[in-house]
XYZ file of C-alpha atoms in Angstrom:
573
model
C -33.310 -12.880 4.027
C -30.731 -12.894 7.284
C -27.387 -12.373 5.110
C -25.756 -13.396 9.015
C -27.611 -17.000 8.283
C -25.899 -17.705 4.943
C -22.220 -16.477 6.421
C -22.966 -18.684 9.007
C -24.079 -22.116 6.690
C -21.236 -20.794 4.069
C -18.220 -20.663 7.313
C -19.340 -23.829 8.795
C -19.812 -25.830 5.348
C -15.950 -27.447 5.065
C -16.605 -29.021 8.324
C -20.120 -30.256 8.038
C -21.240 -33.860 7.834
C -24.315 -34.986 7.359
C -25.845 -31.379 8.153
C -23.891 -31.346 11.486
C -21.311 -28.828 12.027
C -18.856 -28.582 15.178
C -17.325 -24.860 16.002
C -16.019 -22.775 18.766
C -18.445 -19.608 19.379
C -14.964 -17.455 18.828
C -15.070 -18.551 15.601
C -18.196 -17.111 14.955
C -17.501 -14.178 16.673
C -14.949 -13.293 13.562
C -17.526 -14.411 11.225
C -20.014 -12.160 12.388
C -17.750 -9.354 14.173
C -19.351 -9.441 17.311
C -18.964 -10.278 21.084
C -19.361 -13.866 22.215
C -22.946 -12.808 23.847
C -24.280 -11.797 20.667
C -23.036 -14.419 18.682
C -25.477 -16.953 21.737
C -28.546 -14.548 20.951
C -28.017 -14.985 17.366
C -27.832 -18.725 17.235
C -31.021 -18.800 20.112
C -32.845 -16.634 17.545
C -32.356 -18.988 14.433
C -32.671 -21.995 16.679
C -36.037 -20.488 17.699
C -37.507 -20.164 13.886
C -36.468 -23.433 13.227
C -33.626 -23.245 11.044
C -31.365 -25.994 13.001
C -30.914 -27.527 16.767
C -27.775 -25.851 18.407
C -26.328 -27.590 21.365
C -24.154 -25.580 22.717
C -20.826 -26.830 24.229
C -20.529 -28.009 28.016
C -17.479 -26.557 30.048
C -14.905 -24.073 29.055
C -13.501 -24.762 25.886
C -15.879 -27.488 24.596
C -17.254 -27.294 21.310
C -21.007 -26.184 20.021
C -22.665 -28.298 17.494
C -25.482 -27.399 15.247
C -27.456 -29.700 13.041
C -29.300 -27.974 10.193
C -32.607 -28.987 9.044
C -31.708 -28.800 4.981
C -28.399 -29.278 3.458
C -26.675 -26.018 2.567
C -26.750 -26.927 -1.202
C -30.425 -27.340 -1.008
C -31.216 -24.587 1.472
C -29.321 -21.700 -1.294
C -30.842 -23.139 -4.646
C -34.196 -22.238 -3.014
C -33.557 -18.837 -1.560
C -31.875 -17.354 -4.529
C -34.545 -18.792 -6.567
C -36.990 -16.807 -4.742
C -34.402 -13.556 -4.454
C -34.743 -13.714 -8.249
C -38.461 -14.457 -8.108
C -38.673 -11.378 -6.500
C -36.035 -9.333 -8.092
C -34.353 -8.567 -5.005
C -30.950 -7.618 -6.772
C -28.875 -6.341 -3.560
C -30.221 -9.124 -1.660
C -28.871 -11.618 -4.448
C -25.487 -9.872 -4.768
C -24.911 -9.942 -0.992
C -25.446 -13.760 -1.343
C -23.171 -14.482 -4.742
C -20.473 -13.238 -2.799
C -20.422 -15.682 -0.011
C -17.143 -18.680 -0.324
C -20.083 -21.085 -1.505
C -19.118 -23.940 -3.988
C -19.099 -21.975 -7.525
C -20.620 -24.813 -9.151
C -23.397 -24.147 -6.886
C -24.255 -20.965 -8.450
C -23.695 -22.635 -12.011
C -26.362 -24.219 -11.576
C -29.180 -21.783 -10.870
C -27.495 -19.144 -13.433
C -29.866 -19.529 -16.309
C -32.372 -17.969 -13.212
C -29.764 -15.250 -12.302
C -29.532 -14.509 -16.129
C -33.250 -13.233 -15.938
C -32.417 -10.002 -14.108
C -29.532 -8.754 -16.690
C -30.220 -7.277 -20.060
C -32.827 -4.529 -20.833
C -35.700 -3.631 -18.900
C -38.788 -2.236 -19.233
C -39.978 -1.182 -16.134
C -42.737 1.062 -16.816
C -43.675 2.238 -19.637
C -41.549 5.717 -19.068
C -38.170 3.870 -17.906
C -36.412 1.510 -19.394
C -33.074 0.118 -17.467
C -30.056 -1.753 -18.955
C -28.703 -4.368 -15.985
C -25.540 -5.791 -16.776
C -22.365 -7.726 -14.858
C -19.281 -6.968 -14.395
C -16.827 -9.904 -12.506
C -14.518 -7.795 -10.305
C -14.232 -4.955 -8.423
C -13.742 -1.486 -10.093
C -10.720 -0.013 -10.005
C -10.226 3.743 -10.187
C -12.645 6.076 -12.136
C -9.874 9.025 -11.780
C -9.076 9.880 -15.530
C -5.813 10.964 -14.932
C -5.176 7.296 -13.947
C -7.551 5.024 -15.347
C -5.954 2.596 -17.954
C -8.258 -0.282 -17.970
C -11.076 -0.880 -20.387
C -14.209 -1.213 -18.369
C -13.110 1.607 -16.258
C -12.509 3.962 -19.721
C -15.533 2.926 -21.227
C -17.624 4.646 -17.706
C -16.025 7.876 -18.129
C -16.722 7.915 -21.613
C -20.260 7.773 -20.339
C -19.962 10.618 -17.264
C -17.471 13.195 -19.454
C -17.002 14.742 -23.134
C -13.688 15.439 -24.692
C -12.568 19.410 -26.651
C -13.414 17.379 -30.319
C -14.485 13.318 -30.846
C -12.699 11.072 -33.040
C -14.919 9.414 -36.316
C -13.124 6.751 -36.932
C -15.747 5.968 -40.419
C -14.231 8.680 -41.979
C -11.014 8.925 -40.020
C -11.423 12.933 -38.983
C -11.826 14.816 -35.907
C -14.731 16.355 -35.570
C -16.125 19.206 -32.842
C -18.031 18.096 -29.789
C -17.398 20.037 -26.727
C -15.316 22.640 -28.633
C -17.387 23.805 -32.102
C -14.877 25.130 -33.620
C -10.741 25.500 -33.870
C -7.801 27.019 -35.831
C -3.881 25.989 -35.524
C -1.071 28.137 -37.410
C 0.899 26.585 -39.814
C 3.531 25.130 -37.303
C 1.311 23.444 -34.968
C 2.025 24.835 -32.068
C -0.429 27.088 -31.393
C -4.131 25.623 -30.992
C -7.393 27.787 -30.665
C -10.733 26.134 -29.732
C -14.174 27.974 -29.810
C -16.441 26.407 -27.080
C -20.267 25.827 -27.520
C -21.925 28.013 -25.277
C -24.616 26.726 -22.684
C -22.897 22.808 -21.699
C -23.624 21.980 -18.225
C -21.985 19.641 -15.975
C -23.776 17.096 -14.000
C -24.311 19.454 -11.736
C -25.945 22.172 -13.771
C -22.875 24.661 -13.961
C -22.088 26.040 -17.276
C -18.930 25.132 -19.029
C -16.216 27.471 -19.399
C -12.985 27.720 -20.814
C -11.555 27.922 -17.061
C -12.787 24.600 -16.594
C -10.711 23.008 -19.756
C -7.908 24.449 -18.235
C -7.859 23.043 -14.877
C -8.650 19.462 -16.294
C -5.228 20.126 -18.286
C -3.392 21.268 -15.334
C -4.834 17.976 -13.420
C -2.204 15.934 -15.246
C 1.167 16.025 -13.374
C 4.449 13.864 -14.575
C 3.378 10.873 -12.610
C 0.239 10.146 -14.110
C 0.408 7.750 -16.737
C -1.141 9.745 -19.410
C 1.342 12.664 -18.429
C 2.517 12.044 -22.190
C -0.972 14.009 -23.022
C -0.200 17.039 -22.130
C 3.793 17.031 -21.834
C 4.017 18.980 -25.306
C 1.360 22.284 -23.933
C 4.033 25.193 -22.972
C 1.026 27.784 -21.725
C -2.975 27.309 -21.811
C -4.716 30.634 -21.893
C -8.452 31.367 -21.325
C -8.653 34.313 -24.018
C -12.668 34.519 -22.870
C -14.964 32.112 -20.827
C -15.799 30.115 -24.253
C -11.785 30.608 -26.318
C -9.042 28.414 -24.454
C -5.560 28.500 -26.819
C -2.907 26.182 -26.522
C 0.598 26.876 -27.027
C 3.112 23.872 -27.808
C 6.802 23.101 -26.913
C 7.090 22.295 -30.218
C 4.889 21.040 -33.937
C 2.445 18.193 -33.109
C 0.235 18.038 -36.105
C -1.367 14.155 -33.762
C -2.347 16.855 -30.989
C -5.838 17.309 -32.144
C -5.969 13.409 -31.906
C -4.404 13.564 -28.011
C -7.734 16.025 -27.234
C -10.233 13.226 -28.088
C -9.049 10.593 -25.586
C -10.705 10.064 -22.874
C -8.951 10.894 -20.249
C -8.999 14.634 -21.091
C -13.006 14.790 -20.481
C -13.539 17.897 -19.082
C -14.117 18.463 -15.666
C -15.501 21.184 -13.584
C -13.068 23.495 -11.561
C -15.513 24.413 -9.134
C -15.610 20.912 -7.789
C -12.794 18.715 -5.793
C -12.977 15.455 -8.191
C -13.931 12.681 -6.230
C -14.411 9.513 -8.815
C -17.361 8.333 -6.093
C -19.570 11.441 -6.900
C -18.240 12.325 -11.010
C -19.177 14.920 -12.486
C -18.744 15.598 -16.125
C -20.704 16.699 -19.002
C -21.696 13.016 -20.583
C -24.814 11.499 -21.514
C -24.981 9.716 -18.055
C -24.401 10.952 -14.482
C -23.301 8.601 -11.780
C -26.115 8.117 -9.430
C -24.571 5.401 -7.506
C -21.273 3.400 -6.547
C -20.951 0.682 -3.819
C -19.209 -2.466 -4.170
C -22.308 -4.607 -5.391
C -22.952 -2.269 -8.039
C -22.875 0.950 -9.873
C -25.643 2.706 -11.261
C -25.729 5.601 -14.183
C -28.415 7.810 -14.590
C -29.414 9.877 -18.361
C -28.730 13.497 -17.708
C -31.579 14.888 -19.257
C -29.969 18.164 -19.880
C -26.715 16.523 -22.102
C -26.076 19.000 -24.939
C -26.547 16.801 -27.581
C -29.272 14.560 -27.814
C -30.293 12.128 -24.768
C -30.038 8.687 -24.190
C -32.812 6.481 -24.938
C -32.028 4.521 -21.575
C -33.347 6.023 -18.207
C -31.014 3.673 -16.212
C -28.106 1.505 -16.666
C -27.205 -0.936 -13.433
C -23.771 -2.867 -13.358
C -23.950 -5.548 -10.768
C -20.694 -7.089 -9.440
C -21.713 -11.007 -10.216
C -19.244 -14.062 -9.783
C -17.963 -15.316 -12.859
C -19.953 -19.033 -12.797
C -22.969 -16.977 -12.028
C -23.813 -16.153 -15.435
C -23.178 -18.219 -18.804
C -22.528 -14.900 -21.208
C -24.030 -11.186 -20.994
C -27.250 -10.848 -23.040
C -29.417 -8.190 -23.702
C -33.424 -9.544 -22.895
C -35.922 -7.805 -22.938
C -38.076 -8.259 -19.783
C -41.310 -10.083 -20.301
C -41.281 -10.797 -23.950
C -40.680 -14.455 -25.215
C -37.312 -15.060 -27.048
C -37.932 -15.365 -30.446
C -36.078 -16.991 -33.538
C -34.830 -13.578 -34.062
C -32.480 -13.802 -31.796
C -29.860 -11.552 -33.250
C -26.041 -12.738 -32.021
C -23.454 -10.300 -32.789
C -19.904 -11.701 -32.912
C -16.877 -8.976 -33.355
C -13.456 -9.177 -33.648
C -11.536 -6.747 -30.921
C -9.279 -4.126 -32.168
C -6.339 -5.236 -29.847
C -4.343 -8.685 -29.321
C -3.342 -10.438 -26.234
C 0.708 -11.325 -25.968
C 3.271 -12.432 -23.530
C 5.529 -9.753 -22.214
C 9.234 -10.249 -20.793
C 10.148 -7.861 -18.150
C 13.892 -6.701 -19.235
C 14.244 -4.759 -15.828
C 14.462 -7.840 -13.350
C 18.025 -8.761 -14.926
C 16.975 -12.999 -15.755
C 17.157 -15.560 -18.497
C 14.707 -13.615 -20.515
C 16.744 -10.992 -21.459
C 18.174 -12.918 -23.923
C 17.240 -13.633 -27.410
C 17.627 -17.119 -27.828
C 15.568 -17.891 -24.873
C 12.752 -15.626 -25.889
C 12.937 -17.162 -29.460
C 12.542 -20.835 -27.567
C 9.471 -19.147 -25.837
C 7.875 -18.802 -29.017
C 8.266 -21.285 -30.443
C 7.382 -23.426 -27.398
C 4.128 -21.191 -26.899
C 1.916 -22.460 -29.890
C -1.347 -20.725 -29.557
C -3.494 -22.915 -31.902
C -2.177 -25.685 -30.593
C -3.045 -24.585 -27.342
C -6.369 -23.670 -28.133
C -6.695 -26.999 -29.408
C -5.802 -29.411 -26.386
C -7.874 -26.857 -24.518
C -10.637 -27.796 -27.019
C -11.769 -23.890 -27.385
C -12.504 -22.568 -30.564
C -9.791 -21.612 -33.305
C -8.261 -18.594 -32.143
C -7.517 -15.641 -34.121
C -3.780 -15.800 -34.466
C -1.753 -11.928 -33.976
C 1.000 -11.045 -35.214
C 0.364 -7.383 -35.036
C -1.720 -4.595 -32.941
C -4.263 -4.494 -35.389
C -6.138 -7.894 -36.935
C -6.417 -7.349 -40.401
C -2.655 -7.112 -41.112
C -1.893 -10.089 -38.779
C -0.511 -13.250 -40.506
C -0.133 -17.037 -39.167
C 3.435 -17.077 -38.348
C 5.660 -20.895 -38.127
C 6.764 -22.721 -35.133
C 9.305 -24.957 -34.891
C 9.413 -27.341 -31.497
C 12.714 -28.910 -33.084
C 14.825 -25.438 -32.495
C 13.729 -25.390 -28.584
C 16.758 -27.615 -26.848
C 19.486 -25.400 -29.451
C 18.214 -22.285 -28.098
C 17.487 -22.292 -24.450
C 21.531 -24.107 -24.582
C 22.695 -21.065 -26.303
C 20.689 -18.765 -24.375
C 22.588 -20.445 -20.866
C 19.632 -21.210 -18.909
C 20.291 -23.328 -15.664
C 17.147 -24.419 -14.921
C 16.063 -21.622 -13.070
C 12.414 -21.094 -11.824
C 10.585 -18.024 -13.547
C 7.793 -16.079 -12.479
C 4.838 -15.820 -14.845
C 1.830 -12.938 -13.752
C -1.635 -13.929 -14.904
C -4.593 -12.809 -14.327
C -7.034 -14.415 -11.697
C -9.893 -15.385 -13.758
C -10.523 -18.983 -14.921
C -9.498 -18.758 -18.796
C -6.221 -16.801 -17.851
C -5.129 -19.068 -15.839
C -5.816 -22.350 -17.735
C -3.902 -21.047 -20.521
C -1.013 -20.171 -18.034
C -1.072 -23.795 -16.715
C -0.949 -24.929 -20.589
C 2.236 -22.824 -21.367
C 4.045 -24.019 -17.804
C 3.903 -27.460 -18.669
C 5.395 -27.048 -22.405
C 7.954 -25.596 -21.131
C 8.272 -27.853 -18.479
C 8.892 -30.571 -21.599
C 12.326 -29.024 -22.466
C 13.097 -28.728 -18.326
C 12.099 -24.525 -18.405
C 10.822 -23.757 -14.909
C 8.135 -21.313 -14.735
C 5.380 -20.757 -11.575
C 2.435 -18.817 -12.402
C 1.409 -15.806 -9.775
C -2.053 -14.447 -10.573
C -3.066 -11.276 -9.349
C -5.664 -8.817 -10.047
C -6.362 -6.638 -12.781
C -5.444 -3.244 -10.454
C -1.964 -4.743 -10.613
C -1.288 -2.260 -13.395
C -1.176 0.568 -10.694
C 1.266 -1.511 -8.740
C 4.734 -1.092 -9.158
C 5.223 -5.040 -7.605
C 5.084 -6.938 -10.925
C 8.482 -5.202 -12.311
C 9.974 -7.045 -9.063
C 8.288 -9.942 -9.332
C 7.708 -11.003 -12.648
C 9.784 -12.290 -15.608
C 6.792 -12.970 -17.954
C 3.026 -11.794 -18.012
C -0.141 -12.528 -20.158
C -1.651 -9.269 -20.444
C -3.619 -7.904 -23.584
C -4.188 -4.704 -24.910
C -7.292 -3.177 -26.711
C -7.668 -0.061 -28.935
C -10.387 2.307 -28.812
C -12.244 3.846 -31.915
C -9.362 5.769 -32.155
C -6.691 3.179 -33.372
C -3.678 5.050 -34.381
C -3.943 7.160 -30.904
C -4.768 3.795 -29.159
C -1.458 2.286 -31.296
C 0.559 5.190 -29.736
C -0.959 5.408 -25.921
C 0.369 1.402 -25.992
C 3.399 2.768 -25.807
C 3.373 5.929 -23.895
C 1.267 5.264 -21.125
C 3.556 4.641 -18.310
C 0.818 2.034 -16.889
C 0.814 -0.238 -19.453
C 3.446 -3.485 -19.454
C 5.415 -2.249 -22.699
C 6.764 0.687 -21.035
C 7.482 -0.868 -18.080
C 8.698 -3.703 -19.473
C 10.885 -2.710 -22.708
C 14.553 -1.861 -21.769
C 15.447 1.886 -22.283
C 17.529 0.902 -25.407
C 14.188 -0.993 -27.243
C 12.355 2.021 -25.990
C 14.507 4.639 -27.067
C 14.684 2.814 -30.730
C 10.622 2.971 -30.625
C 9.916 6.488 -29.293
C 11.984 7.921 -32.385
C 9.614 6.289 -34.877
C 6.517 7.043 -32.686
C 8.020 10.667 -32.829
C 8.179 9.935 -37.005
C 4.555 8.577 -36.506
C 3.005 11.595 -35.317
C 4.284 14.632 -37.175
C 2.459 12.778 -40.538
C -0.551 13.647 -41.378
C -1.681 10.856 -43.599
C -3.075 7.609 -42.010
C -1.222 5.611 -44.258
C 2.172 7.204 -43.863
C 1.671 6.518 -40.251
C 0.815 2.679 -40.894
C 3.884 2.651 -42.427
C 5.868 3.666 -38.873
C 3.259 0.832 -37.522
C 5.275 -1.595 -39.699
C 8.449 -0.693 -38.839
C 7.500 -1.254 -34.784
C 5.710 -3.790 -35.018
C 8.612 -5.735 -37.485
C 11.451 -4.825 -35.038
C 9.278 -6.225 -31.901
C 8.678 -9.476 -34.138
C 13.037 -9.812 -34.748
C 13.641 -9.859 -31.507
C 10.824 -11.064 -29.873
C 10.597 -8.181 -27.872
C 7.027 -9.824 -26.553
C 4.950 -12.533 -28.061
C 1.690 -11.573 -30.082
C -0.554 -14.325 -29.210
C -4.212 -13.837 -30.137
C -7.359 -11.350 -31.456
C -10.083 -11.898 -28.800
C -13.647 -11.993 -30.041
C -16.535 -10.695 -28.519
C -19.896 -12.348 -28.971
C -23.353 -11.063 -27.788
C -26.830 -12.113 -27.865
C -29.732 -9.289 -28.240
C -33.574 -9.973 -28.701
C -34.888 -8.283 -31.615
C -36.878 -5.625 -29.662
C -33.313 -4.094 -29.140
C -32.544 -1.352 -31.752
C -29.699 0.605 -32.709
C -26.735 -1.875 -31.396
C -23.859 -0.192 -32.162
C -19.980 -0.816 -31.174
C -17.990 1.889 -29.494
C -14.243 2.187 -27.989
C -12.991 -0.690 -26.907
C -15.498 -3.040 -28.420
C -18.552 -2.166 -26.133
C -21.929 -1.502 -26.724
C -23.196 2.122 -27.699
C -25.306 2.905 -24.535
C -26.029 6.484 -25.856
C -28.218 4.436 -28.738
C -29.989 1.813 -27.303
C -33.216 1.539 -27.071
C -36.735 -0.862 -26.591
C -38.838 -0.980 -29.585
């Protein structure tokens, strides 16, 4: 396949009728990035193997024509067939990229499906290809904030200790052993001896040190480490902590995983990571990324040889599966549905000075933005109502369309146009659109912006936005996931809250961490999560659900952080 053919078809398509297209040869030249003289050898070479008539423009400034033999539509169904015939994955992702029609690639995505879930390629490998929809944002765990991008460098590192969240205890993994005096304030952690990174140098207590030191004041997990006063290496395999002051949580903050250990002797670069994890990453681009099992991981190894994660556009695939290559499906078909630990909401941005910083206006948001009633006229599935972080203490709460006019008079809104941040993919936005026009009912002006998901590093949505649909998911840990929500200087709460709601909700987190009983600290939960209700603070909206089909031949599905897949357990029966 000639990827320069398809860019060519896939420029020229807006303006071709009846498989005739008219163009300038600069045009081309931009499409292809090269000289004029190129761009005539090019079309004389397709011309030549018969894949349309060009008649090139007479006199300076004239147009070219081309008419194709096959109509564009036509021409792609049958070449990505055969590119999935033939599993030619990079091939395939070169093409799914092109600005083609998406409901183009709708249609043949049954055949794209094929290529994702397990496979056994041998009988010594087996290789898990999945999708992701967008492009990657950082891998640099001083900075990553986003939940794909976590769950990777859970896979590439390992943490001091790991969090069990079926018996709610830490327990040792990197470190095998630790002792804290009676303050909390001075850690001690044993290290087992014999870990290797990636790159087959030992672990030491040197290295646990420079990840600590990694973390400076303007990385959004900063809050981390902010409480360590001095880290000492008392031998290569004994690194002590000292603390500003008690922390009995800090044990907790050691399990998250943006303190995997890294090695000292190596300049990170999140393109080549090395860690000590169950996978190494053998390959980056921006098609796909590819992680490898380290064979030498110091517990035991994954079950997977290979696992392949293949930028795909969203209408490309129907859902993510896990098949297993060249077995019929069977009635077995196991489908796992699971509620996420987290909630999507609507945030107001108290630090552009507008309409939303007062109450009554926020209260006329809420009651305006009905979720099941959305869901409804968007004929989707009843949706999982929040009211909380966490979905098995939310409740269905009352709206009241009648209170709407009352409140946005006494809130003094002129009629103003707000700025509402959504996310760029087709659900987001849809429910965006929904909420614009009930407001619009009761003469509330709101435009939607979408943007990316790397706008969390950006520091461009506190100037331009008064609302945003974001959502927030826990890992295993869900008390320390509860409390990053709020501390990590990346997410839209601390950027968002004024200093004075912030302020009030730091001095219960502070509350929140020095107990050391779960339900004690539910009890701070409460109290949050009751004063952002009063005031409206932002609006809980919904629990998403995941839901997954896996043939039978697929053992050991388990769920991890952040509601994903166990990829340390999988395997082929």
């Amino acid at each position: 396949m000639d990827l320069s053919y398809y860019e060519l078809r896939a420029f020229l398509y807006p303006r071709e009728k009846e498989h005739t297209a008219t163009f300038k040869l600069s045009d081309i030249e931009q499409t292809w990035f090269c000289t004029q003289k190129n761009v005539k050898r090019k079309l004389k070479k397709f011309e030549e193997a018969g894949y349309f008539r060009y008649i090139p423009g007479r006199g300076r400034g004239n147009p070219s024509q081309i008419i194709f033999q096959k109509s564009f539509q036509d021409e792609l169904d049958e070449t990505i067939r055969q590119l999935v015939k033939e599993e030619q994955m990079d091939e395939l992702m070169q093409l799914l990229q092109l600005p083609i029609p998406r409901s183009w690639i709708a249609n043949i995505s049954n055949e794209v499906q094929t290529l994702f879930g397990l496979q056994s390629q041998n009988e010594s490998k087996d290789v898990l290809r999945s999708i992701v929809t967008r492009e990657l944002t950082t891998l640099e765990p001083t900075k990553t904030s986003i939940t794909f991008e976590s769950y990777l460098i859970q896979q590439f590192g390992d943490c001091l200790v790991s969090y069990d969240k079926h018996v709610d205890e830490i327990k040792p993994h990197l470190a095998h052993h630790w002792v804290v005096d009676e303050d909390f304030m001075t850690w001690r952690f044993y290290l087992r001896k014999g870990v290797r990174f990636h790159h087959q140098q030992i672990m030491t207590a040197e290295d646990v040190k420079y990840t600590f030191e990694r973390f400076t004041k303007d990385s959004p997990f900063y809050w981390l480490i902010k409480d360590i006063e001095q880290i000492e290496c008392l031998s290569s395999f004994i690194v002590q902590f000292k603390l500003k002051e008690s922390n009995p949580f800090f044990l907790r903050y050691l399990s998250a995983h943006n303190l995997a250990v890294l090695p000292k002797d190596v300049e990170f670069d999140e393109n080549e990571w090395i860690g000590t994890g169950p996978f190494k990453l053998k390959e980056r681009s921006d098609k796909k990324i590819v992680l490898e099992a380290f064979d030498q991981y110091f517990l035991e190894r994954a079950l997977l040889d290979h696992i392949e994660f293949w930028k795909v556009p969203t209408p490309a695939v129907n859902q993510v599966s896990f098949q297993v290559e060249g077995v019929e499906e069977e009635n077995g078909i196991q489908e796992k549905e699971e509620v996420e630990v987290g909630f999507r909401f609507l945030a107001f941005n108290f630090n552009r000075r507008s309409v939303v910083d007062d109450a009554s206006f926020r209260e006329a948001m809420y009651h305006i933005l009905d979720i099941k009633k959305m869901y409804r006229e968007l004929e989707r599935e009843e949706p999982i109502e929040a009211s909380g972080y966490f979905h098995w203490n939310s409740e269905q709460r009352v709206r009241n369309l009648s209170k709407v006019e009352s409140l946005l008079k006494r809130s003094g809104y002129q009629g103003e146009t707000l700025t509402l941040i959504s996310l760029n993919y087709p659900k987001a936005i849809e429910e965006g659109e929904w909420f614009v026009e009930q407001a619009r009912k009761f003469n509330v002006h709101i435009v939607i912006k979408p943007c990316l998901i790397d706008v969390l590093y950006s520091r461009e949505i506190e100037q331009q936005a008064d609302m945003m649909f974001m959502g927030e998911v826990a890992s295993n840990d869900y008390h320390l996931s509860f409390l990053g929500a709020f501390y990590n200087e990346a997410l839209a709460f601390r950027r968002f809250l004024a200093v004075e709601h912030l302020e009030q909700i730091d001095q219960w987190l502070e509350c929140f961490k020095r107990e050391k009983r779960a339900d004690d600290r539910e009890e701070w939960i409460c109290q949050i999560e009751n004063y952002i209700r009063a005031h409206n603070l932002f609006l809980y909206l919904t629990h998403p659900v995941k839901r997954r089909t896996f043939h039978p031949m697929i053992q050991d599905i388990q769920f991890v952080s952040f509601g994903n897949v166990d990829l340390r357990k999988l395997w082929i029966q």
